[in-house]
Short mmCIF file of C-alpha atoms (C1' of nucleotides) and ligand atoms in Angstrom, two decimals:
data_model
loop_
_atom_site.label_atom_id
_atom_site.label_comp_id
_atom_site.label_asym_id
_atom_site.label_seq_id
_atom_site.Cartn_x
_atom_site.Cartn_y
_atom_site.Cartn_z
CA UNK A 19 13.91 -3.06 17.41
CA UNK A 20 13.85 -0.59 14.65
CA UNK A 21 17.73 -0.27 14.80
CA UNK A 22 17.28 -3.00 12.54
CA UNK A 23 15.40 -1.33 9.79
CA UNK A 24 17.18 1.87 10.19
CA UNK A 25 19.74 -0.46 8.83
CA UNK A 26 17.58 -2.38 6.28
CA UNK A 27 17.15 1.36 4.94
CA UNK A 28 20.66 2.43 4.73
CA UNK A 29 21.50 -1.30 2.92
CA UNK A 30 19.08 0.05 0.42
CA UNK A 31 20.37 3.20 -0.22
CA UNK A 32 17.32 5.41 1.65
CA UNK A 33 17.80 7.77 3.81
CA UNK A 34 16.21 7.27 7.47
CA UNK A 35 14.02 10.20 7.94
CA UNK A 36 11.36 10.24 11.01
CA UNK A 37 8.26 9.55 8.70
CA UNK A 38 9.64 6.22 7.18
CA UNK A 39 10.33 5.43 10.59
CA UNK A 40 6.89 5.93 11.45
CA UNK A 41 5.04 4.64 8.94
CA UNK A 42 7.51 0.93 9.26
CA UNK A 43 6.20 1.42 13.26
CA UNK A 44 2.72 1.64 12.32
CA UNK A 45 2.28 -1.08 10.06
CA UNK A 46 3.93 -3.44 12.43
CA UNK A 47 1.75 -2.07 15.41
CA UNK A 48 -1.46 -2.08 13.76
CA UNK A 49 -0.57 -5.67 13.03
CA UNK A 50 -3.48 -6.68 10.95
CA UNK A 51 -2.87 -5.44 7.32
CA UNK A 52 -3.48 -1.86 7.66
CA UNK A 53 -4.55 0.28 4.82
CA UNK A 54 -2.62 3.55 4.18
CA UNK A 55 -5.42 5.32 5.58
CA UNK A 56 -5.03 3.23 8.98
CA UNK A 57 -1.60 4.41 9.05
CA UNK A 58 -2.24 7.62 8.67
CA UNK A 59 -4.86 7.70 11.56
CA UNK A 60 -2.47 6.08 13.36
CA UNK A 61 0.81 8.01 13.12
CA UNK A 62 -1.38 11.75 12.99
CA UNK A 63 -1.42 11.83 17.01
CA UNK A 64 2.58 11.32 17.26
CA UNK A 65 3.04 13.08 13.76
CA UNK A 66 0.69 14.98 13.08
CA UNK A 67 1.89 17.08 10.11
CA UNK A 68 2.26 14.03 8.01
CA UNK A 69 1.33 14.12 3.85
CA UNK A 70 -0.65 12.00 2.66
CA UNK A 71 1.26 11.47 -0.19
CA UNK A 72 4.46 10.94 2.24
CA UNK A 73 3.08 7.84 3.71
CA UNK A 74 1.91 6.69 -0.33
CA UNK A 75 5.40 7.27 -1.43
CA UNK A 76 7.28 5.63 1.69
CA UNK A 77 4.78 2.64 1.62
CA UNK A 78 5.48 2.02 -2.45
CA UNK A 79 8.99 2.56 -1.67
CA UNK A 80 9.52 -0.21 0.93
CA UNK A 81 7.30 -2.09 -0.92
CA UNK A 82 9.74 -1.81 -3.76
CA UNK A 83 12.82 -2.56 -1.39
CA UNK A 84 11.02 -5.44 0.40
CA UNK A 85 10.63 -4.17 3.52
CA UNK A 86 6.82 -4.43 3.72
CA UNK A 87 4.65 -6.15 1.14
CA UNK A 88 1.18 -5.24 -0.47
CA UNK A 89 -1.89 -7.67 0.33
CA UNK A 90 -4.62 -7.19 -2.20
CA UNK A 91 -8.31 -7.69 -1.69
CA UNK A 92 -11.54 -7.84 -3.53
CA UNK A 93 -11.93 -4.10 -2.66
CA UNK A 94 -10.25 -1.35 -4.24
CA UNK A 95 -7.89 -0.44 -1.35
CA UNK A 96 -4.74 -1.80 -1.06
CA UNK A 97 -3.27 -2.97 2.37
CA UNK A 98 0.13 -3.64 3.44
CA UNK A 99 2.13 -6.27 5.11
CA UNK A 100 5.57 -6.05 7.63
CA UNK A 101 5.77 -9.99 7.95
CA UNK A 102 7.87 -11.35 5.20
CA UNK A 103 8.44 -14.48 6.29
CA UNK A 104 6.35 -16.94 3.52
CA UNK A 105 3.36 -16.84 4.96
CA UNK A 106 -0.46 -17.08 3.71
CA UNK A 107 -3.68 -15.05 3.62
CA UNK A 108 -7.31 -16.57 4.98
CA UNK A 109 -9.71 -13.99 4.09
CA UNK A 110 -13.52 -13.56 4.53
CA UNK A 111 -15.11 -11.41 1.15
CA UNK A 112 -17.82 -10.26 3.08
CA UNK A 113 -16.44 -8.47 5.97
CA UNK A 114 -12.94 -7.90 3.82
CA UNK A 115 -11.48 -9.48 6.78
CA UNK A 116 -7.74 -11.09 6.72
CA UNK A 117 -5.82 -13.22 9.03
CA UNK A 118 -2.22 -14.40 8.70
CA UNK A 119 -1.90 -18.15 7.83
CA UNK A 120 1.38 -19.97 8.99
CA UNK A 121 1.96 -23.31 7.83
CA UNK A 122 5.71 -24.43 7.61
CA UNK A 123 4.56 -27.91 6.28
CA UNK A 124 1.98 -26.33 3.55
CA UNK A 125 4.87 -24.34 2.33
CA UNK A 126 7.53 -27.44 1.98
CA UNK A 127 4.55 -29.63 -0.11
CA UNK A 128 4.00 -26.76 -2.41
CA UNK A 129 7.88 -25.45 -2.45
CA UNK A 130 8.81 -29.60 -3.03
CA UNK A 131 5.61 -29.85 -5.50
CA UNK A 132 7.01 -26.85 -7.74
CA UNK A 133 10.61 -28.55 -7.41
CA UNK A 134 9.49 -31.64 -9.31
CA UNK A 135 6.97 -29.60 -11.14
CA UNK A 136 8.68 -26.55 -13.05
CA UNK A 137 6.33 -24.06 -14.69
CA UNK A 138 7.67 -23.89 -18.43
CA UNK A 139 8.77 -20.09 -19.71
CA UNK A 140 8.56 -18.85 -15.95
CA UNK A 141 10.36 -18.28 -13.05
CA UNK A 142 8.93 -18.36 -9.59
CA UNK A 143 9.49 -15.78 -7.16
CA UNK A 144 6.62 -16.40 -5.01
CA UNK A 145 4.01 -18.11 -4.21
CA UNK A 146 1.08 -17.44 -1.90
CA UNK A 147 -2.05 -18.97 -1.05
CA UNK A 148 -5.90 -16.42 -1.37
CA UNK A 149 -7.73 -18.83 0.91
CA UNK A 150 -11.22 -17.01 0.66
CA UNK A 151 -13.91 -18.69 2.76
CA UNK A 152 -15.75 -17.56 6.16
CA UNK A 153 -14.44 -16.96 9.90
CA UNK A 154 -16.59 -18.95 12.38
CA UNK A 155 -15.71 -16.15 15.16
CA UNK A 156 -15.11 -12.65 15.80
CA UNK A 157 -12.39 -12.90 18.42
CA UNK A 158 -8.90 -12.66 17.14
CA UNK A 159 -6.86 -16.36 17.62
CA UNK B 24 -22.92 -21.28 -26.86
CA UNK B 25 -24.14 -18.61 -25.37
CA UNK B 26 -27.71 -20.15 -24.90
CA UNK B 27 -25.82 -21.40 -22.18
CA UNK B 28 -25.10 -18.41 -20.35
CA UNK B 29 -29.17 -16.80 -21.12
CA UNK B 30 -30.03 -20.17 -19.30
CA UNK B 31 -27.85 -19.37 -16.22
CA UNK B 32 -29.09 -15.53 -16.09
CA UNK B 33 -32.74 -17.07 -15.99
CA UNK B 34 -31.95 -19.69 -13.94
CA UNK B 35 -30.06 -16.71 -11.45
CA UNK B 36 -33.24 -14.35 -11.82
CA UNK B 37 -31.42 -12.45 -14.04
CA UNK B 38 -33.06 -10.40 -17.51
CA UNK B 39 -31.27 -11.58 -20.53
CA UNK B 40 -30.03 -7.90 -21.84
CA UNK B 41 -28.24 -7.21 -24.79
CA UNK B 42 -25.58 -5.60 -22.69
CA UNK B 43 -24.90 -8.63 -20.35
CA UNK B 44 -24.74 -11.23 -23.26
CA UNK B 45 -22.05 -8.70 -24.86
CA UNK B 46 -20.08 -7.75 -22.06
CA UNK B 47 -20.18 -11.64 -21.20
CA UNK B 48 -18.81 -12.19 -24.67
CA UNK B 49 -16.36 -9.66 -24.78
CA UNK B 50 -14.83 -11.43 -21.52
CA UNK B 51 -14.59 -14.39 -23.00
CA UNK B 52 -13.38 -13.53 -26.38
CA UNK B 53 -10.76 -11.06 -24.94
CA UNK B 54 -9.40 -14.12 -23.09
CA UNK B 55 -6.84 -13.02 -21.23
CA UNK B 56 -8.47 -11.77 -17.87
CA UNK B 57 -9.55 -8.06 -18.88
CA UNK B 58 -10.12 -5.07 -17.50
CA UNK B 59 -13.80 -3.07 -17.47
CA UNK B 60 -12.11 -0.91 -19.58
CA UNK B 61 -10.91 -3.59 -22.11
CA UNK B 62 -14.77 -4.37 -21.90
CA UNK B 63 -15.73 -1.18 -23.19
CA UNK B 64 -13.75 -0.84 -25.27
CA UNK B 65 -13.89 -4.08 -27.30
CA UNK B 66 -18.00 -3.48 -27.19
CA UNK B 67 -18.05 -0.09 -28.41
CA UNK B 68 -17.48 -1.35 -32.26
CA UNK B 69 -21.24 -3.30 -32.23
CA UNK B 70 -22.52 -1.90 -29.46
CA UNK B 71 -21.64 2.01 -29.59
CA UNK B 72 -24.43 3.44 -26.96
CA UNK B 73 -23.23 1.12 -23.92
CA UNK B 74 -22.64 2.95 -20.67
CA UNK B 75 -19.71 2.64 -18.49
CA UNK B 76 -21.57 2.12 -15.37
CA UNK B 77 -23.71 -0.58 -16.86
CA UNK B 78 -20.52 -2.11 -17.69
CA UNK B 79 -19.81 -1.85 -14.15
CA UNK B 80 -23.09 -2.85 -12.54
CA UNK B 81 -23.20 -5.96 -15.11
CA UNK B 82 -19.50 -7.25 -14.03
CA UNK B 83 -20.51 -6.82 -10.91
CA UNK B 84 -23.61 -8.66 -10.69
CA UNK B 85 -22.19 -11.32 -12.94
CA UNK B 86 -19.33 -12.17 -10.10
CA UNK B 87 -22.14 -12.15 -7.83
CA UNK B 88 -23.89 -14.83 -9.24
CA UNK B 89 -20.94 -16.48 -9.89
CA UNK B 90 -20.69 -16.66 -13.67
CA UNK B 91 -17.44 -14.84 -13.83
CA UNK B 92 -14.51 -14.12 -11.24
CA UNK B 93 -12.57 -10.96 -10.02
CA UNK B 94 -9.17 -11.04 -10.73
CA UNK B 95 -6.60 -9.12 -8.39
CA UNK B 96 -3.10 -7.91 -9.27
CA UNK B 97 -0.70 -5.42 -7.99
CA UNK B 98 -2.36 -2.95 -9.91
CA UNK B 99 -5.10 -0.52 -8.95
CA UNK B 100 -7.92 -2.13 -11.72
CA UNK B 101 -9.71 -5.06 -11.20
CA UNK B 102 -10.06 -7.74 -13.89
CA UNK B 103 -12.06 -10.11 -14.41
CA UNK B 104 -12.19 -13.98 -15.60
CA UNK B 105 -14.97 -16.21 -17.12
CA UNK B 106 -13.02 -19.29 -16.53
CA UNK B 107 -14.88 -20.30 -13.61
CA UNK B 108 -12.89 -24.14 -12.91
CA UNK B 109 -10.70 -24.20 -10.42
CA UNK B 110 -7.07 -23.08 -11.69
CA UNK B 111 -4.22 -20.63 -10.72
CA UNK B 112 -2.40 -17.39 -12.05
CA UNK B 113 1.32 -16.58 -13.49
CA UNK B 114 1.56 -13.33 -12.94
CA UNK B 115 4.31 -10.68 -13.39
CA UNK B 116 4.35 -8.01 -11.59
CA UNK B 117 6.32 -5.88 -13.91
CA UNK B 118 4.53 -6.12 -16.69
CA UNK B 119 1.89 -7.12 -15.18
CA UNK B 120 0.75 -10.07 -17.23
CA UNK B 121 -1.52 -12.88 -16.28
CA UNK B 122 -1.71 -16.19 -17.87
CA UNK B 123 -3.70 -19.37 -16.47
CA UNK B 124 -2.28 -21.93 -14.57
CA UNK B 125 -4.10 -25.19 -15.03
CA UNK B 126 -3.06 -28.13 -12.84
CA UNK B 127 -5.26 -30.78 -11.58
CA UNK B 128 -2.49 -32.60 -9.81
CA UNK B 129 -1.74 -29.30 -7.75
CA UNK B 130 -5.54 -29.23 -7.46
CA UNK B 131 -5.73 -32.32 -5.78
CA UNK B 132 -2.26 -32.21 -3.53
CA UNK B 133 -4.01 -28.93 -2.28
CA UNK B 134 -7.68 -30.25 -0.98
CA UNK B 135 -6.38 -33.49 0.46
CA UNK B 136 -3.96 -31.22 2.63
CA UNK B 137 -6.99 -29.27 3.58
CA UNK B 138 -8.93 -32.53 3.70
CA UNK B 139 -6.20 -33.62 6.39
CA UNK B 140 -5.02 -29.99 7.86
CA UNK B 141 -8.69 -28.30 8.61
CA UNK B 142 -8.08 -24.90 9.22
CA UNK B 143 -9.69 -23.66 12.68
CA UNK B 144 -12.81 -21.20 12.76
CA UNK B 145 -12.44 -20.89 9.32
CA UNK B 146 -14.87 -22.50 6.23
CA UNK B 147 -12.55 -22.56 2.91
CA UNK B 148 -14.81 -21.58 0.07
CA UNK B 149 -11.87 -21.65 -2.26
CA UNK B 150 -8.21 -21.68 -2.59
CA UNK B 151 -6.08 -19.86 -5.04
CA UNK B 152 -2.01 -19.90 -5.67
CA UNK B 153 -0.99 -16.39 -7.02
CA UNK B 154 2.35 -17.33 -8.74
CA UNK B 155 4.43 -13.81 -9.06
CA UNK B 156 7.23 -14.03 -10.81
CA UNK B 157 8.59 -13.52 -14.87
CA UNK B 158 8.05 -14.84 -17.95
CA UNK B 159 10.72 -15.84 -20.22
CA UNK B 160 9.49 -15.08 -23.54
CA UNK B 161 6.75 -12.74 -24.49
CA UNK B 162 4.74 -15.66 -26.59
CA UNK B 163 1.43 -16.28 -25.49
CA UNK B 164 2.04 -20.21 -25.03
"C1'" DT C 14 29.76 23.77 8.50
"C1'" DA C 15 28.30 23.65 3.78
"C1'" DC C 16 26.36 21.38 -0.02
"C1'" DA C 17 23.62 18.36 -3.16
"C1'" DC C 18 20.11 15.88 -3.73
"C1'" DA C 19 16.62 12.98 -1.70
"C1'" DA C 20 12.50 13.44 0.83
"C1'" DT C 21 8.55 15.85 2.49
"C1'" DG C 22 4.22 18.92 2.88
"C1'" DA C 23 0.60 21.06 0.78
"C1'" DT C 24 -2.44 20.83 -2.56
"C1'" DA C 25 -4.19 19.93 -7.11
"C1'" DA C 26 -5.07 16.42 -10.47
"C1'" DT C 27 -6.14 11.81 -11.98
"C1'" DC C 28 -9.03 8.12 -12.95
"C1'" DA C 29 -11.21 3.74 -11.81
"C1'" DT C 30 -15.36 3.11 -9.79
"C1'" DT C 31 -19.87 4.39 -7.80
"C1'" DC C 32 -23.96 7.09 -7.55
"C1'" DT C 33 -28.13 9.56 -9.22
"C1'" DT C 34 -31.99 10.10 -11.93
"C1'" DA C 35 -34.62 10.05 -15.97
"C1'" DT C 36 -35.65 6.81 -19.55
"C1'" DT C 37 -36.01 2.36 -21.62
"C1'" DT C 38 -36.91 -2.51 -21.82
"C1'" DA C 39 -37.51 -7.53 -20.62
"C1'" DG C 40 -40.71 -10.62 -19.63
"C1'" DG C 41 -44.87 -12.03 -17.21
"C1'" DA C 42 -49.98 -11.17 -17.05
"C1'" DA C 43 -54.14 -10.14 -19.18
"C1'" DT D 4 -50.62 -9.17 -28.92
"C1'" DT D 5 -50.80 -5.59 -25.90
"C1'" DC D 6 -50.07 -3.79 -21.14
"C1'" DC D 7 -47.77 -3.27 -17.07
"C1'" DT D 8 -44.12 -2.99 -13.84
"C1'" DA D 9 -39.96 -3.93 -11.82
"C1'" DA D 10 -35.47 -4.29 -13.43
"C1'" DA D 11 -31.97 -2.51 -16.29
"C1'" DT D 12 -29.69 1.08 -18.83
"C1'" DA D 13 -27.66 5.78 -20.38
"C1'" DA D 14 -25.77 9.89 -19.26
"C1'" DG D 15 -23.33 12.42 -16.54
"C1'" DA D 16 -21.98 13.96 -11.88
"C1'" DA D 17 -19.67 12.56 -7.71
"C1'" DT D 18 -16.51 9.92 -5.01
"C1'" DG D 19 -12.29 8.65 -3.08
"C1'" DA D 20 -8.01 6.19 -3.22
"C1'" DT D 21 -3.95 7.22 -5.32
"C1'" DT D 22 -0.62 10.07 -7.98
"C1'" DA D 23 1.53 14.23 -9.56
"C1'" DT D 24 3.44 18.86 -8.93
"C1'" DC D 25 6.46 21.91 -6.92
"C1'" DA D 26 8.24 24.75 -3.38
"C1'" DT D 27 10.54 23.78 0.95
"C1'" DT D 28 13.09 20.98 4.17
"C1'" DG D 29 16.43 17.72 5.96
"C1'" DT D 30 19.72 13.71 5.52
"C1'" DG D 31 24.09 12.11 4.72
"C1'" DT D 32 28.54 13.27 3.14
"C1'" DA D 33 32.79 15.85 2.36
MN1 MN E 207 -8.79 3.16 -7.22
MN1 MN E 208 -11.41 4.21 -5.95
ZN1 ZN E 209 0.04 -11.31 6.47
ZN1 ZN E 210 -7.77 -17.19 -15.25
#
DNA sequence: TACACAATGATAATCATTCTTATTTAGGAA
DNA sequence: TTCCTAAATAAGAATGATTATCATTGTGTA
């Protein structure tokens, strides 16, 4: 399971301590786009003499090694990601809440669109859909 | 010109205040999606006595009644657009430049996908591509 | 096992944004 | 035009997510 990101860390140079380890857990537990103070909540009962700042720094720092990504929203909190796979964002202003979006055949059109279609003076690295709108239900699909 | 936006604040219920015709102004004269802070400071030369929270309050209730956008980027300050037509953003996370992406073609690929591919329990209110990635010359085009 | 340097914990500082409250003002009514 | 009142603003304090500081600890390596 995590074997493989002990390994993602070493690729990158960074050293496997118990609190990265952690903090990678919690994100992918808490599934839905947790904010650093969800994983903080989160990890206290199994950790519970974690720094704040720790789980800042560790979060920027896989961010910056792609091992997690950052998801912004209207508000000023910032939430994270462990999916990396291209994937896309439905979210609901309102009740700031997100849901993954996975559409294989979205991302060929708009990979194939961009193809034909270069931007001039820029290169793509990524491309990702905001799809803000409403959820009809409360019940995660 | 800007008769045109006193007629939406009436229209929206709105007083037509010095400060929200200049802080309107300054968003659309700065051009290039600015910060409240870029707001303040580009008022402060005509308009030396304006507060930072009405700056604040007036952004806000401006995206509100939809007369100007909120802007999100990696970065922990929100800015803010008064192009309200549907386009997209380059955007660099280094440097953390933004310049408009205008592309009716893309436009149109991307609502008759939706038109075809409804997405379930969800109502899209609007779609936007966030195009990360870098700029090859430092010229505003 | 020892060492060097990266990482962490504790806590203070930062700073964009929000809140509070007294004062002012836009705009409708008289 | 003048009055009135709710809405808006100014000033400054407070908030809270994030960042910085620095002494201590622990990982990976030799
Ligand atoms: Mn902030
Ligand atoms: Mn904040
Ligand atoms: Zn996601
Ligand atoms: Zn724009």
């Amino acid at each position: 399971m995590d074997i493989i990101f002990r390994e993602k860390l070493q690729e990158k140079g960074l050293k496997v301590t118990p609190q990265r380890v952690a903090i990678y857990e919690a994100i992918v537990k808490l599934n839905n786009h947790p904010t650093a103070e969800n994983v903080i909540d989160y990890i206290k009962e199994n950790h519970p003499n974690i720094s704040v700042g720790t789980v800042y720094n560790v979060l920027d720092s896989l961010v910056e090694n792609t091992l997690l990504k950052k998801v912004k929203t209207e508000k000023d909190i910032m939430r994270y990601d462990a999916i990396l796979s291209n994937h896309h964002h439905l979210y609901c202003a309102e009740t700031d809440r997100i849901e993954d979006y996975v559409d294989e055949k979205l991302n060929n059109l708009i990979n194939e669109y961009f193809e034909a279609n270069k931007i001039k003076n820029f290169k793509v690295q990524d491309i990702k859909l905001q799809i803000t709108g409403k959820f009809n239900n409360n019940i995660k699909s």
